């Protein structure tokens, strides 16, 4: 059942000492689509199958809400407490939320992320996760003005005074020095941001980021447009999120579109999801082409989308999100599927015509 015997199933994250599994279990469904008992079953199965890299965040579950804010971390913490010895087998990652982005329950709707905020958030996550140390602690999105979560263009008119990168790194350094965090990372970052975090760390003797967690999926390969070079040259590992594009790349919406509620899925269940980049008509149109390509070559759409990320030289670990043990097994089983040069060429041909619609 375990796939840890595969010689290439573990990877070093950046220049850190952390060894991660090439598949990471994302948990943003825990507490919303997934109840606590089912979450425990998924977590147990994940460890049984050898996927011991877990990713969560203080703002989870998603869609975000004041009522469920931090619930996912608490569920994981209770699971860890009920499984003596399991913590030693895990690489546990979580994230401090960036500026509020309309979420007025996060730090009283602050438009900033200060060093003090980072330390307080980390200590709260440690308590919820019922652990003494977080293996990988990440900034969920930048404090500064950047295009993200579906925005495409940088807009200088949106500049606001916020805490610079160096004080944030200094706060992360205090957490590392105190033994509360082993390694640090970023999420939803730009090439400039990754480079600046690395430059300042090296200049001032502060912790060096090991990872950046960004979307990487057939309908959003914006990483390939410059961030890939930055990550390669600075030796920062990519953690790929949304490999199935919120369900678009499972084929479930191919026939009836995003309004189809006959097959449960995030896009059909949550109206807010349809208004995001994954809900664009262009995203579904491109997904349908990739899904048909999968079928034409004897794969399921899910298998093709995951195999593409699993075998990409750009990706250190792929973050999968599931709502059942059966989905977890399906996602893990896709690890063993190779993609021929012909299939990869067809993928690039579709991308040339439908360039990153979910960027």
Short mmCIF file of C-alpha atoms in Angstrom, two decimals:
data_model
loop_
_atom_site.label_atom_id
_atom_site.label_comp_id
_atom_site.label_asym_id
_atom_site.label_seq_id
_atom_site.Cartn_x
_atom_site.Cartn_y
_atom_site.Cartn_z
CA UNK A 1 0.00 0.00 0.00
CA UNK A 2 2.86 2.38 0.79
CA UNK A 3 4.74 4.03 -2.04
CA UNK A 4 7.69 5.16 0.05
CA UNK A 5 9.78 2.36 -1.44
CA UNK A 6 9.92 4.38 -4.66
CA UNK A 7 13.45 5.75 -4.88
CA UNK A 8 12.31 9.14 -6.14
CA UNK A 9 9.42 9.69 -3.74
CA UNK A 10 11.32 11.94 -1.33
CA UNK A 11 12.88 15.30 -2.09
CA UNK A 12 14.97 17.83 -0.22
CA UNK A 13 13.20 21.16 0.12
CA UNK A 14 15.44 23.96 -1.06
CA UNK A 15 18.72 24.05 0.83
CA UNK A 16 17.03 22.98 4.07
CA UNK A 17 17.42 19.69 5.89
CA UNK A 18 13.76 18.81 5.33
CA UNK A 19 13.01 15.69 3.27
CA UNK A 20 9.44 15.78 1.96
CA UNK A 21 7.29 13.27 0.15
CA UNK A 22 6.65 14.20 -3.49
CA UNK A 23 2.91 14.20 -2.77
CA UNK A 24 1.62 16.52 -0.03
CA UNK A 25 -1.82 16.20 1.54
CA UNK A 26 -3.57 19.57 1.47
CA UNK A 27 -6.27 20.01 4.10
CA UNK A 28 -8.29 23.10 3.23
CA UNK A 29 -11.46 20.97 2.90
CA UNK A 30 -11.26 19.80 6.53
CA UNK A 31 -14.02 21.47 8.54
CA UNK A 32 -16.10 22.54 5.53
CA UNK A 33 -16.61 19.78 2.96
CA UNK A 34 -14.99 17.16 5.20
CA UNK A 35 -16.20 16.48 8.73
CA UNK A 36 -13.77 15.61 11.51
CA UNK A 37 -14.29 11.84 11.42
CA UNK A 38 -13.70 11.73 7.67
CA UNK A 39 -10.65 13.98 8.05
CA UNK A 40 -9.19 11.48 10.52
CA UNK A 41 -9.78 8.64 8.05
CA UNK A 42 -8.08 10.57 5.25
CA UNK A 43 -5.12 11.46 7.47
CA UNK A 44 -4.75 7.87 8.67
CA UNK A 45 -4.86 6.56 5.12
CA UNK A 46 -2.37 9.15 3.92
CA UNK A 47 0.19 8.08 6.51
CA UNK A 48 -0.53 4.42 5.73
CA UNK A 49 0.15 5.07 2.04
CA UNK A 50 3.41 6.87 2.85
CA UNK A 51 2.25 10.44 2.18
CA UNK A 52 3.47 12.12 5.35
CA UNK A 53 3.82 15.74 4.18
CA UNK A 54 0.76 17.70 5.42
CA UNK A 55 -0.07 21.29 4.53
CA UNK A 56 -2.58 23.52 6.29
CA UNK A 57 -3.06 27.20 7.21
CA UNK A 58 -4.51 29.36 9.94
CA UNK A 59 -7.22 30.64 7.56
CA UNK A 60 -8.51 27.17 6.57
CA UNK A 61 -11.01 25.77 5.72
CA UNK A 62 -11.80 27.35 2.37
CA UNK A 63 -14.01 29.16 1.48
CA UNK A 64 -12.86 31.32 4.41
CA UNK A 65 -15.37 32.27 7.07
CA UNK A 66 -15.31 33.83 10.52
CA UNK A 67 -17.20 30.84 11.93
CA UNK A 68 -14.64 28.26 10.78
CA UNK A 69 -11.43 30.29 10.83
CA UNK A 70 -8.56 28.10 12.22
CA UNK A 71 -10.80 25.00 12.39
CA UNK A 72 -8.64 22.91 10.05
CA UNK A 73 -5.55 23.32 12.22
CA UNK A 74 -7.58 22.34 15.28
CA UNK A 75 -8.85 19.18 13.59
CA UNK A 76 -5.31 18.17 12.66
CA UNK A 77 -4.12 18.94 16.18
CA UNK A 78 -6.76 16.70 17.72
CA UNK A 79 -5.86 13.94 15.26
CA UNK A 80 -2.17 14.23 16.19
CA UNK A 81 -3.00 14.14 19.90
CA UNK A 82 -5.08 10.99 19.43
CA UNK A 83 -2.28 9.19 17.54
CA UNK A 84 0.76 8.83 19.84
CA UNK A 85 3.95 8.77 17.81
CA UNK A 86 2.42 9.97 14.53
CA UNK A 87 3.90 13.46 14.84
CA UNK A 88 7.41 12.03 14.49
CA UNK A 89 6.48 10.64 11.07
CA UNK A 90 5.12 13.90 9.68
CA UNK A 91 6.49 16.90 7.87
CA UNK A 92 3.97 19.48 9.07
CA UNK A 93 3.51 22.75 7.19
CA UNK A 94 1.20 25.64 7.92
CA UNK A 95 0.83 29.28 6.92
CA UNK A 96 0.27 32.70 8.44
CA UNK A 97 -2.35 34.65 6.51
CA UNK A 98 -1.26 37.80 4.74
CA UNK A 99 -3.20 41.08 4.93
CA UNK A 100 -6.93 40.67 5.49
CA UNK A 101 -8.17 40.88 1.85
CA UNK A 102 -11.69 41.55 3.17
CA UNK A 103 -11.47 38.95 5.94
CA UNK A 104 -12.25 41.21 8.89
CA UNK A 105 -11.89 38.33 11.37
CA UNK A 106 -8.16 38.05 10.67
CA UNK A 107 -6.18 40.45 12.88
CA UNK A 108 -9.07 42.94 12.92
CA UNK A 109 -8.92 43.42 9.15
CA UNK A 110 -5.33 44.68 9.25
CA UNK A 111 -3.92 45.60 5.86
CA UNK A 112 -0.44 44.61 6.99
CA UNK A 113 1.55 41.63 8.24
CA UNK A 114 4.04 42.72 10.87
CA UNK A 115 6.77 40.74 12.53
CA UNK A 116 4.72 40.70 15.72
CA UNK A 117 1.74 39.35 13.75
CA UNK A 118 3.87 36.50 12.40
CA UNK A 119 5.13 35.48 15.83
CA UNK A 120 1.66 35.62 17.41
CA UNK A 121 0.10 33.66 14.55
CA UNK A 122 2.78 30.98 14.73
CA UNK A 123 2.36 30.52 18.46
CA UNK A 124 -1.40 30.18 18.00
CA UNK A 125 -0.90 27.60 15.24
CA UNK A 126 1.44 25.61 17.48
CA UNK A 127 -1.28 25.44 20.14
CA UNK A 128 -3.99 24.39 17.69
CA UNK A 129 -1.77 21.78 16.04
CA UNK A 130 -0.72 20.48 19.47
CA UNK A 131 2.93 20.35 18.50
CA UNK A 132 6.15 21.93 19.73
CA UNK A 133 7.50 22.76 16.30
CA UNK A 134 6.26 23.53 12.79
CA UNK A 135 8.49 21.99 10.16
CA UNK A 136 7.67 24.48 7.38
CA UNK A 137 6.13 27.86 8.23
CA UNK A 138 4.96 29.91 5.24
CA UNK A 139 3.62 33.39 4.54
CA UNK A 140 0.32 32.66 2.79
CA UNK A 141 0.42 35.71 0.50
CA UNK A 142 2.57 38.86 0.40
CA UNK A 143 1.85 41.92 2.49
CA UNK A 144 2.97 44.19 -0.32
CA UNK A 145 0.91 45.08 -3.40
CA UNK A 146 1.17 42.20 -5.90
CA UNK A 147 -1.16 40.67 -8.50
CA UNK A 148 -2.44 37.41 -7.02
CA UNK A 149 -5.43 35.07 -6.76
CA UNK A 150 -6.51 35.79 -10.32
CA UNK A 151 -5.24 39.36 -10.72
CA UNK A 152 -2.86 39.59 -13.65
CA UNK A 153 -1.38 43.09 -13.81
CA UNK A 154 0.76 44.89 -11.27
CA UNK A 155 -0.88 48.22 -10.41
CA UNK A 156 1.40 50.84 -8.81
CA UNK A 157 -1.69 52.89 -7.87
CA UNK A 158 -2.49 50.27 -5.22
CA UNK A 159 0.74 50.81 -3.31
CA UNK A 160 0.28 51.18 0.46
CA UNK A 161 2.81 51.38 3.30
CA UNK A 162 3.29 47.89 4.77
CA UNK A 163 5.94 46.05 6.74
CA UNK A 164 8.98 45.41 4.51
CA UNK A 165 10.37 41.96 3.90
CA UNK A 166 13.37 42.29 6.22
CA UNK A 167 11.36 42.74 9.46
CA UNK A 168 9.20 39.79 8.43
CA UNK A 169 12.34 37.69 7.93
CA UNK A 170 13.67 38.84 11.29
CA UNK A 171 10.47 37.64 12.98
CA UNK A 172 10.72 34.30 11.20
CA UNK A 173 14.34 34.13 12.31
CA UNK A 174 13.28 34.52 15.95
CA UNK A 175 10.88 31.61 15.55
CA UNK A 176 13.61 29.45 14.03
CA UNK A 177 16.08 30.44 16.73
CA UNK A 178 13.51 29.61 19.42
CA UNK A 179 13.03 26.14 17.94
CA UNK A 180 9.38 26.76 17.09
CA UNK A 181 9.95 26.57 13.32
CA UNK A 182 12.46 24.48 11.40
CA UNK A 183 12.28 26.01 7.93
CA UNK A 184 10.40 28.87 6.26
CA UNK A 185 8.60 29.28 2.95
CA UNK A 186 6.41 31.57 0.87
CA UNK A 187 3.15 31.22 -1.00
CA UNK A 188 1.52 33.06 -3.90
CA UNK A 189 4.82 34.83 -4.49
CA UNK A 190 6.34 36.55 -7.50
CA UNK A 191 9.85 36.12 -8.96
CA UNK A 192 10.90 39.45 -7.44
CA UNK A 193 9.52 38.48 -4.05
CA UNK A 194 11.32 35.14 -3.92
CA UNK A 195 14.59 36.74 -5.02
CA UNK A 196 14.28 39.54 -2.44
CA UNK A 197 13.59 37.13 0.43
CA UNK A 198 16.69 35.14 -0.55
CA UNK A 199 18.86 38.23 -1.05
CA UNK A 200 17.97 39.75 2.32
CA UNK A 201 18.40 36.45 4.13
CA UNK A 202 21.89 36.01 2.74
CA UNK A 203 22.81 39.65 3.34
CA UNK A 204 21.67 39.71 6.97
CA UNK A 205 22.21 36.14 8.11
CA UNK A 206 18.50 35.36 8.36
CA UNK A 207 16.65 32.13 7.50
CA UNK A 208 16.57 31.30 3.83
CA UNK A 209 13.23 30.37 2.27
CA UNK A 210 13.16 26.73 1.20
CA UNK A 211 9.89 26.69 -0.71
CA UNK A 212 7.26 28.68 -2.53
CA UNK A 213 3.71 27.35 -2.74
CA UNK A 214 2.07 28.59 -5.94
CA UNK A 215 -0.56 27.23 -8.33
CA UNK A 216 0.80 24.88 -10.97
CA UNK A 217 -1.73 23.06 -13.08
CA UNK A 218 -2.53 22.46 -16.73
CA UNK A 219 -4.74 25.57 -16.84
CA UNK A 220 -2.30 27.75 -14.89
CA UNK A 221 1.39 27.31 -15.65
CA UNK A 222 2.30 30.93 -14.95
CA UNK A 223 5.25 29.57 -12.93
CA UNK A 224 6.80 28.76 -16.31
CA UNK A 225 6.90 32.45 -17.23
CA UNK A 226 9.93 33.48 -15.10
CA UNK A 227 9.38 32.11 -11.60
CA UNK A 228 10.77 28.78 -12.79
CA UNK A 229 14.17 30.34 -13.49
CA UNK A 230 14.18 32.13 -10.13
CA UNK A 231 13.42 28.92 -8.26
CA UNK A 232 16.09 27.00 -10.14
CA UNK A 233 18.86 29.56 -9.69
CA UNK A 234 18.04 30.35 -6.06
CA UNK A 235 17.47 26.68 -5.15
CA UNK A 236 13.95 27.18 -3.83
CA UNK A 237 11.50 24.29 -4.20
CA UNK A 238 8.05 24.62 -5.78
CA UNK A 239 5.06 23.20 -3.91
CA UNK A 240 2.34 23.00 -6.56
CA UNK A 241 -1.20 23.70 -5.41
CA UNK A 242 -4.53 23.21 -7.20
CA UNK A 243 -3.21 20.54 -9.62
CA UNK A 244 -6.84 19.66 -10.45
CA UNK A 245 -7.90 23.32 -10.79
CA UNK A 246 -10.68 23.10 -8.20
CA UNK A 247 -12.15 20.10 -9.99
CA UNK A 248 -12.07 21.43 -13.57
CA UNK A 249 -9.44 18.84 -14.47
CA UNK A 250 -11.41 15.88 -13.10
CA UNK A 251 -13.90 16.08 -15.97
CA UNK A 252 -16.89 16.45 -13.65
CA UNK A 253 -17.95 19.73 -15.25
CA UNK A 254 -17.23 18.83 -18.88
CA UNK A 255 -20.80 17.98 -19.87
CA UNK A 256 -23.02 20.37 -17.92
CA UNK A 257 -20.67 23.13 -16.81
CA UNK A 258 -20.14 24.72 -13.42
CA UNK A 259 -23.84 24.88 -12.59
CA UNK A 260 -24.08 21.08 -12.46
CA UNK A 261 -24.84 20.16 -8.85
CA UNK A 262 -25.45 16.47 -9.58
CA UNK A 263 -21.80 15.72 -8.79
CA UNK A 264 -20.58 17.39 -5.59
CA UNK A 265 -17.66 19.73 -6.09
CA UNK A 266 -16.34 23.03 -4.83
CA UNK A 267 -17.25 24.95 -7.96
CA UNK A 268 -20.86 23.76 -7.86
CA UNK A 269 -21.22 24.10 -4.08
CA UNK A 270 -19.78 27.53 -3.46
CA UNK A 271 -20.88 30.55 -5.46
CA UNK A 272 -17.76 32.49 -4.42
CA UNK A 273 -15.58 29.90 -6.17
CA UNK A 274 -17.29 30.51 -9.52
CA UNK A 275 -16.27 34.17 -9.35
CA UNK A 276 -12.60 33.32 -9.08
CA UNK A 277 -10.04 32.39 -11.74
CA UNK A 278 -11.16 28.74 -11.74
CA UNK A 279 -14.67 29.85 -12.66
CA UNK A 280 -13.72 31.68 -15.85
CA UNK A 281 -15.35 30.29 -19.01
CA UNK A 282 -11.89 30.19 -20.58
CA UNK A 283 -10.62 27.98 -17.75
CA UNK A 284 -13.35 25.41 -18.30
CA UNK A 285 -12.89 25.53 -22.08
CA UNK A 286 -9.18 24.74 -21.74
CA UNK A 287 -9.85 22.07 -19.10
CA UNK A 288 -12.23 20.29 -21.45
CA UNK A 289 -9.45 20.01 -24.03
CA UNK A 290 -6.99 18.56 -21.54
CA UNK A 291 -9.64 16.19 -20.22
CA UNK A 292 -10.36 14.90 -23.71
CA UNK A 293 -6.65 14.50 -24.34
CA UNK A 294 -6.50 12.30 -21.25
CA UNK A 295 -9.33 10.09 -22.48
CA UNK A 296 -7.81 9.85 -25.94
CA UNK A 297 -4.65 8.35 -24.40
CA UNK A 298 -6.32 5.99 -21.94
CA UNK A 299 -6.07 8.14 -18.82
CA UNK A 300 -8.76 9.67 -16.68
CA UNK A 301 -8.62 13.49 -16.60
CA UNK A 302 -7.52 13.31 -12.96
CA UNK A 303 -4.66 10.96 -13.81
CA UNK A 304 -3.34 13.18 -16.59
CA UNK A 305 -3.48 16.38 -14.54
CA UNK A 306 -1.76 14.82 -11.53
CA UNK A 307 0.84 12.89 -13.54
CA UNK A 308 1.77 16.14 -15.28
CA UNK A 309 2.57 17.78 -11.93
CA UNK A 310 4.08 14.69 -10.30
CA UNK A 311 6.63 14.26 -13.09
CA UNK A 312 7.39 17.91 -13.77
CA UNK A 313 11.04 18.78 -13.07
CA UNK A 314 9.80 22.14 -11.79
CA UNK A 315 7.72 20.63 -8.98
CA UNK A 316 9.20 19.34 -5.73
CA UNK A 317 5.90 18.25 -4.19
CA UNK A 318 2.31 18.36 -5.45
CA UNK A 319 -0.41 19.33 -2.98
CA UNK A 320 -3.54 17.23 -3.40
CA UNK A 321 -6.89 18.05 -1.82
CA UNK A 322 -9.52 15.35 -1.32
CA UNK A 323 -12.87 14.82 0.36
CA UNK A 324 -12.78 11.04 0.74
CA UNK A 325 -10.39 8.13 1.22
CA UNK A 326 -11.33 6.89 -2.27
CA UNK A 327 -10.23 10.19 -3.81
CA UNK A 328 -7.00 10.04 -1.81
CA UNK A 329 -6.20 6.59 -3.15
CA UNK A 330 -7.00 7.67 -6.72
CA UNK A 331 -4.68 10.67 -6.39
CA UNK A 332 -1.82 8.68 -4.89
CA UNK A 333 -2.16 5.86 -7.43
CA UNK A 334 -1.57 8.37 -10.23
CA UNK A 335 2.04 8.67 -9.01
CA UNK A 336 3.07 5.60 -10.98
CA UNK A 337 1.70 6.78 -14.35
CA UNK A 338 4.27 7.93 -16.95
CA UNK A 339 3.46 10.48 -19.66
CA UNK A 340 4.97 9.91 -23.09
CA UNK A 341 6.79 12.65 -25.01
CA UNK A 342 3.83 12.64 -27.42
CA UNK A 343 1.34 13.39 -24.64
CA UNK A 344 3.58 16.12 -23.22
CA UNK A 345 3.82 17.67 -26.69
CA UNK A 346 0.03 17.66 -26.98
CA UNK A 347 -0.23 19.34 -23.58
CA UNK A 348 2.09 22.10 -24.77
CA UNK A 349 0.12 22.45 -28.00
CA UNK A 350 -3.09 23.09 -26.05
CA UNK A 351 -1.30 25.57 -23.81
CA UNK A 352 -0.01 27.50 -26.81
CA UNK A 353 -3.60 28.08 -27.89
CA UNK A 354 -5.11 28.54 -24.40
CA UNK A 355 -2.41 30.23 -22.37
CA UNK A 356 -2.95 29.95 -18.61
CA UNK A 357 -6.64 30.98 -18.44
CA UNK A 358 -6.73 30.37 -14.66
CA UNK A 359 -3.73 32.59 -13.93
#
